Every structure is written in C-alpha cells, then in structure tokens.
Short mmCIF file of C-alpha atoms in Angstrom, two decimals:
data_model
loop_
_atom_site.label_atom_id
_atom_site.label_comp_id
_atom_site.label_asym_id
_atom_site.label_seq_id
_atom_site.Cartn_x
_atom_site.Cartn_y
_atom_site.Cartn_z
CA MET A 1 209.17 273.94 35.14
CA ALA A 2 211.54 276.91 34.76
CA ALA A 3 214.11 276.80 31.97
CA PRO A 4 217.65 275.98 33.31
CA HIS A 5 220.47 278.43 33.13
CA ILE A 6 222.64 276.93 30.43
CA SER A 7 225.17 279.43 29.36
CA THR A 8 228.63 279.31 31.09
CA ALA A 9 229.72 282.32 29.19
CA ALA A 10 229.90 285.93 30.16
CA PRO A 11 228.69 288.92 28.15
CA VAL A 12 231.34 291.13 26.61
CA GLN A 13 231.32 294.64 25.22
CA GLU A 14 232.71 293.65 21.79
CA SER A 15 230.57 294.11 19.36
CA VAL A 16 229.29 271.88 -0.89
CA ASN A 17 232.43 270.71 -0.85
CA GLU A 18 233.20 267.12 -0.35
CA PRO A 19 235.33 266.47 2.71
CA ALA A 20 238.67 264.91 1.89
CA HIS A 21 239.44 261.38 3.03
CA GLU A 22 241.62 261.50 6.16
CA PRO A 23 244.20 258.74 6.14
CA ALA A 24 244.92 259.22 9.84
CA GLN A 25 241.39 259.38 10.87
CA GLU A 26 241.88 256.39 13.15
CA ALA A 27 244.23 258.45 15.20
CA ARG A 28 241.39 260.74 16.17
CA GLN A 29 239.32 259.81 19.24
CA LEU A 30 236.09 259.26 17.39
CA TRP A 31 234.74 257.20 20.28
CA ARG A 32 234.06 260.48 22.03
CA LEU A 33 231.56 261.45 19.32
CA ARG A 34 230.03 257.93 19.34
CA ALA A 35 229.59 258.08 23.23
CA PHE A 36 228.08 261.54 22.97
CA VAL A 37 225.41 260.52 20.43
CA THR A 38 224.56 257.32 22.13
CA GLN A 39 224.03 259.19 25.45
CA PHE A 40 222.03 261.86 23.84
CA ALA A 41 219.83 259.41 22.10
CA GLN A 42 219.31 257.60 25.53
CA LEU A 43 218.40 261.01 27.06
CA LEU A 44 215.70 261.63 24.33
CA SER A 45 214.31 258.07 24.60
CA GLU A 46 212.91 259.01 27.96
CA ALA A 47 210.93 261.84 26.30
CA PRO A 48 211.95 264.47 28.89
CA PRO A 49 210.60 268.07 28.79
CA GLU A 50 212.69 270.58 26.88
CA PRO A 51 214.24 272.15 30.02
CA VAL A 52 215.63 268.72 31.00
CA ILE A 53 216.98 268.14 27.46
CA LEU A 54 218.84 271.42 27.65
CA ASP A 55 220.12 270.85 31.20
CA ALA A 56 221.24 267.28 30.80
CA GLY A 57 222.24 267.79 27.17
CA SER A 58 224.45 270.74 27.93
CA GLY A 59 226.41 268.62 30.40
CA LEU A 60 226.92 265.94 27.78
CA LEU A 61 228.02 268.60 25.20
CA ARG A 62 230.39 270.26 27.67
CA GLU A 63 232.13 266.98 28.21
CA LEU A 64 232.48 266.46 24.36
CA VAL A 65 234.02 269.96 23.67
CA SER A 66 236.28 269.80 26.62
CA HIS A 67 238.53 267.57 24.40
CA ASP A 68 239.78 268.79 21.02
CA ASP A 69 241.13 265.44 19.76
CA TRP A 70 238.19 263.77 18.02
CA LEU A 71 236.81 265.95 15.29
CA PRO A 72 238.24 264.53 11.88
CA GLU A 73 240.15 267.21 9.88
CA ALA A 74 237.72 266.68 6.91
CA PHE A 75 234.99 268.23 9.05
CA ALA A 76 237.17 271.16 10.38
CA GLN A 77 238.00 272.79 7.08
CA PRO A 78 237.09 276.46 6.59
CA ASP A 79 235.99 278.13 3.33
CA ALA A 80 237.49 281.48 2.23
CA GLN A 81 233.99 282.79 1.31
CA ARG A 82 231.68 281.72 4.14
CA TYR A 83 231.37 279.64 7.26
CA ARG A 84 230.64 275.88 6.81
CA GLN A 85 228.18 273.59 8.46
CA TYR A 86 229.23 269.98 8.49
CA LEU A 87 226.79 267.23 9.54
CA LEU A 88 228.49 264.78 12.01
CA HIS A 89 225.45 262.74 12.95
CA ALA A 90 221.69 262.68 12.40
CA ASP A 91 219.43 260.62 14.54
CA SER A 92 217.51 257.95 12.57
CA ALA A 93 214.26 259.47 13.75
CA GLN A 94 215.56 262.96 13.14
CA ARG A 95 215.05 263.79 16.86
CA PHE A 96 218.42 265.54 16.91
CA SER A 97 221.48 266.26 14.77
CA VAL A 98 225.08 267.23 15.48
CA VAL A 99 227.09 269.57 13.32
CA SER A 100 230.40 271.31 13.37
CA PHE A 101 230.32 274.94 12.46
CA VAL A 102 233.70 276.06 11.01
CA TRP A 103 234.35 279.87 10.92
CA GLY A 104 237.05 281.31 8.75
CA PRO A 105 238.67 284.49 10.14
CA GLY A 106 236.18 287.31 10.70
CA GLN A 107 233.19 285.23 9.23
CA ARG A 108 229.62 285.66 10.56
CA THR A 109 226.17 284.54 10.02
CA PRO A 110 223.21 286.70 8.91
CA ILE A 111 220.65 287.30 11.76
CA HIS A 112 218.68 283.98 11.78
CA ASP A 113 216.31 281.84 13.77
CA HIS A 114 216.23 278.02 14.44
CA THR A 115 212.61 277.24 15.31
CA VAL A 116 213.80 274.28 17.40
CA TRP A 117 215.96 273.97 20.65
CA GLY A 118 219.68 274.08 20.14
CA LEU A 119 222.83 273.70 22.16
CA ILE A 120 226.17 275.32 21.10
CA GLY A 121 229.48 274.09 22.45
CA MET A 122 232.78 275.80 21.73
CA LEU A 123 235.54 273.47 20.57
CA ARG A 124 238.25 275.71 19.18
CA GLY A 125 238.82 279.47 19.03
CA ALA A 126 235.91 281.67 20.16
CA GLU A 127 232.69 283.12 18.85
CA HIS A 128 230.40 285.99 19.67
CA ALA A 129 226.61 285.55 19.72
CA GLN A 130 224.19 288.45 19.70
CA SER A 131 220.59 287.75 20.52
CA TYR A 132 217.65 289.68 18.96
CA ALA A 133 213.90 290.03 19.71
CA PRO A 134 210.98 291.50 17.66
CA ALA A 135 210.35 295.19 18.29
CA ALA A 136 208.37 297.99 16.75
CA GLY A 137 209.86 298.73 13.43
CA GLY A 138 212.24 295.84 13.36
CA LEU A 139 214.56 293.88 15.62
CA GLN A 140 216.24 295.00 18.82
CA LYS A 141 219.39 293.58 20.43
CA ILE A 142 218.99 291.74 23.65
CA GLY A 143 221.88 292.56 25.95
CA GLN A 144 225.47 292.40 24.94
CA PRO A 145 227.16 289.80 22.80
CA VAL A 146 228.01 286.51 24.62
CA ARG A 147 231.53 285.25 24.06
CA LEU A 148 231.91 281.49 23.97
CA ALA A 149 235.43 280.07 24.61
CA PRO A 150 236.54 276.46 24.38
CA GLY A 151 234.51 274.21 26.82
CA MET A 152 231.64 276.63 27.13
CA VAL A 153 228.05 275.74 26.18
CA ASP A 154 225.09 277.99 25.36
CA ALA A 155 221.48 277.34 24.37
CA VAL A 156 218.80 278.74 22.04
CA SER A 157 215.10 277.90 21.89
CA PRO A 158 211.87 279.49 20.77
CA ASN A 159 210.17 278.12 23.81
CA GLY A 160 212.45 278.50 26.81
CA ALA A 161 211.92 281.21 29.35
CA GLY A 162 215.12 283.40 29.34
CA LEU A 163 216.34 281.96 26.04
CA HIS A 164 216.17 283.40 22.55
CA ASP A 165 215.82 281.87 19.17
CA VAL A 166 216.96 284.76 16.95
CA HIS A 167 220.74 285.60 16.96
CA GLN A 168 223.82 286.51 14.83
CA VAL A 169 227.07 284.59 15.44
CA SER A 170 230.51 285.62 14.40
CA ASN A 171 234.07 284.35 14.67
CA ALA A 172 235.71 286.28 17.62
CA TYR A 173 239.04 286.25 15.69
CA ASP A 174 240.10 287.98 12.51
CA ASP A 175 243.20 285.88 12.14
CA ARG A 176 242.28 282.32 12.94
CA VAL A 177 239.68 279.63 12.51
CA SER A 178 237.16 278.91 15.14
CA ILE A 179 234.94 275.72 15.44
CA SER A 180 231.81 275.15 17.45
CA ILE A 181 229.75 271.98 17.79
CA HIS A 182 225.95 272.45 17.65
CA VAL A 183 223.10 270.03 18.64
CA TYR A 184 219.59 270.70 17.40
CA GLY A 185 216.25 269.19 18.14
CA ALA A 186 215.72 268.22 14.59
CA ASN A 187 217.60 267.44 11.28
CA ILE A 188 218.59 271.13 11.14
CA GLY A 189 219.79 271.11 7.60
CA ALA A 190 216.21 270.26 6.55
CA VAL A 191 214.37 272.77 8.76
CA ARG A 192 212.53 275.68 7.23
CA ARG A 193 213.92 278.79 8.92
CA SER A 194 214.36 282.45 8.33
CA THR A 195 217.09 285.10 8.09
CA TYR A 196 216.21 288.73 9.22
CA GLN A 197 217.07 292.11 8.09
CA PRO A 198 217.57 294.83 10.82
CA ASP A 199 214.08 296.14 9.97
CA GLY A 200 212.53 292.71 10.76
CA GLN A 201 212.03 291.65 7.15
CA ARG A 202 212.22 287.87 6.90
CA LYS A 203 213.68 285.68 4.18
CA PRO A 204 212.98 281.85 4.25
CA PHE A 205 215.87 279.49 3.92
CA ILE A 206 216.88 275.82 4.38
CA SER A 207 220.56 275.48 5.32
CA GLY A 208 221.52 272.09 4.12
CA TYR A 209 225.03 270.93 4.86
CA SER A 210 228.55 271.44 3.56
CA ASN A 211 229.25 267.68 3.22
CA SER A 212 227.53 264.61 1.84
CA THR A 213 229.54 261.99 3.75
CA LEU A 214 229.78 261.50 7.55
CA PRO A 215 232.54 260.47 10.00
CA ASN A 216 232.35 256.69 10.49
CA ILE A 217 231.97 256.56 14.25
CA TRP A 218 230.82 252.90 14.13
CA ASP A 219 233.98 251.24 12.73
CA LEU A 220 235.31 249.66 15.91
CA SER A 221 237.96 247.58 14.33
CA SER A 222 240.89 249.77 15.28
CA GLU A 223 239.67 250.28 18.77
CA GLN A 224 239.26 246.46 19.37
CA GLN A 225 242.78 245.92 18.17
CA SER A 226 244.32 248.62 20.35
CA PRO A 227 243.90 248.75 24.14
CA SER A 228 244.66 252.48 24.09
CA HIS A 229 241.19 253.26 22.68
CA HIS A 230 238.21 253.66 24.80
CA PRO A 231 234.91 252.97 23.05
#
C-alpha cells in the first residue's frame, strides 16, 4: 500500500523543569486531549499498517490542533535556552506517546532522526521543517523547508514512501513562542536516536522529557458537575 499524502503544508523559500500547578486547569478543555488519546488507542488496537495509522491518525490530530483551548499552561512554557518537550500522554503499552514541543523565539533543533513514525500538528505560531537524506560525504537537503501553520499536520517515518525520518525543525518566528503537538509510534523520550552533523557524523541521544508530571485528563469531576463540558 502506498503511503498517504499527509502534509497539508506548502514549501517555502525561507530558510527539566517541573511544570507549575495550574489553578485554573479545569477551565481548559482537557476532554479534547482525552478524546484524542482514546480514539488513537482504538485506532492502534486494530493493528493497522503504518500508512493507515498515518492517514487516520493525521485526521485525529488535525481535529485536536484545530482548537487552542485545551493545552494546560504548565505544558506550554518556553525556556530561554532551548526548546522544551513535554510529555502529555504515554500509552500503557508504549505503542504511542503525545508531546507538546514548545519553541522559544528563534529556537531550533539539531538535525535528528526519530526511528519510528511520527505526526506533527501545529497548535500555535508556526515552524519550519527541513528534511535531509544521506548523500556522499554527508547529508543533503530534500526540497525546501515546509512551513506548518496552526491546524496543519505533517508526518515523518523511516519506512514510508515519500516520507523522511531525518530533519531539522525551527520556530518560524524570532519574536514569539510556537507550539506543536507530536504523536510518535513509541515512548519517544526513551527511544535511542541520533543527531547529525552536516558531514553525516552521528551522535546517539535519548531525549527524555522536560516534565515529570502529566496533565490529569482522567479527572471527570468538574465535567460531570458542569453541563458545559463535553467529555
């Protein structure tokens, strides 16, 4: 089966701290995240092939990031020195994980791989993603950078035809924070991966996470007391 076309973006020519307690967390629409992880787990329970995961999963993620009213502020905080990766949910069987990537102004990743499939949905701001492929003497850029704006979804994979697993991602803005929501086919913070130098030299790394507590998406008490919430 051919890999689906996931990206809704267009190419452009531009080149561990603890999260604080959020007193007003109940005001955030956390049911959206709970619905997303429940539906994604159901999708994976049917053991579909990867192209189906990416196709159906991109639709679920696109729905989640079309609303910017659910991510708790504790998991949307930038760092002055580097981007942050907050774990939002990890499947109990480690089939998938959901993280928020928070980019301070002008921040970027090194060139890196994932080794598993991934979906990237833009929630706030914008980011650029430049894909790479091995070449004689190092790495070569594949096409122009892709710009993701809110509501857009893109995919990475070491297996999918037409997809790439090695890329570099940067905040598209030098004066504001950007946030993207990523879903990976593993507990991504525990996966052994690599960063790359332009000459192709690899350095192993395990990313871990910027937080040690998770948003409590399973406390239904406030939703049961208020008819305005939609579990």
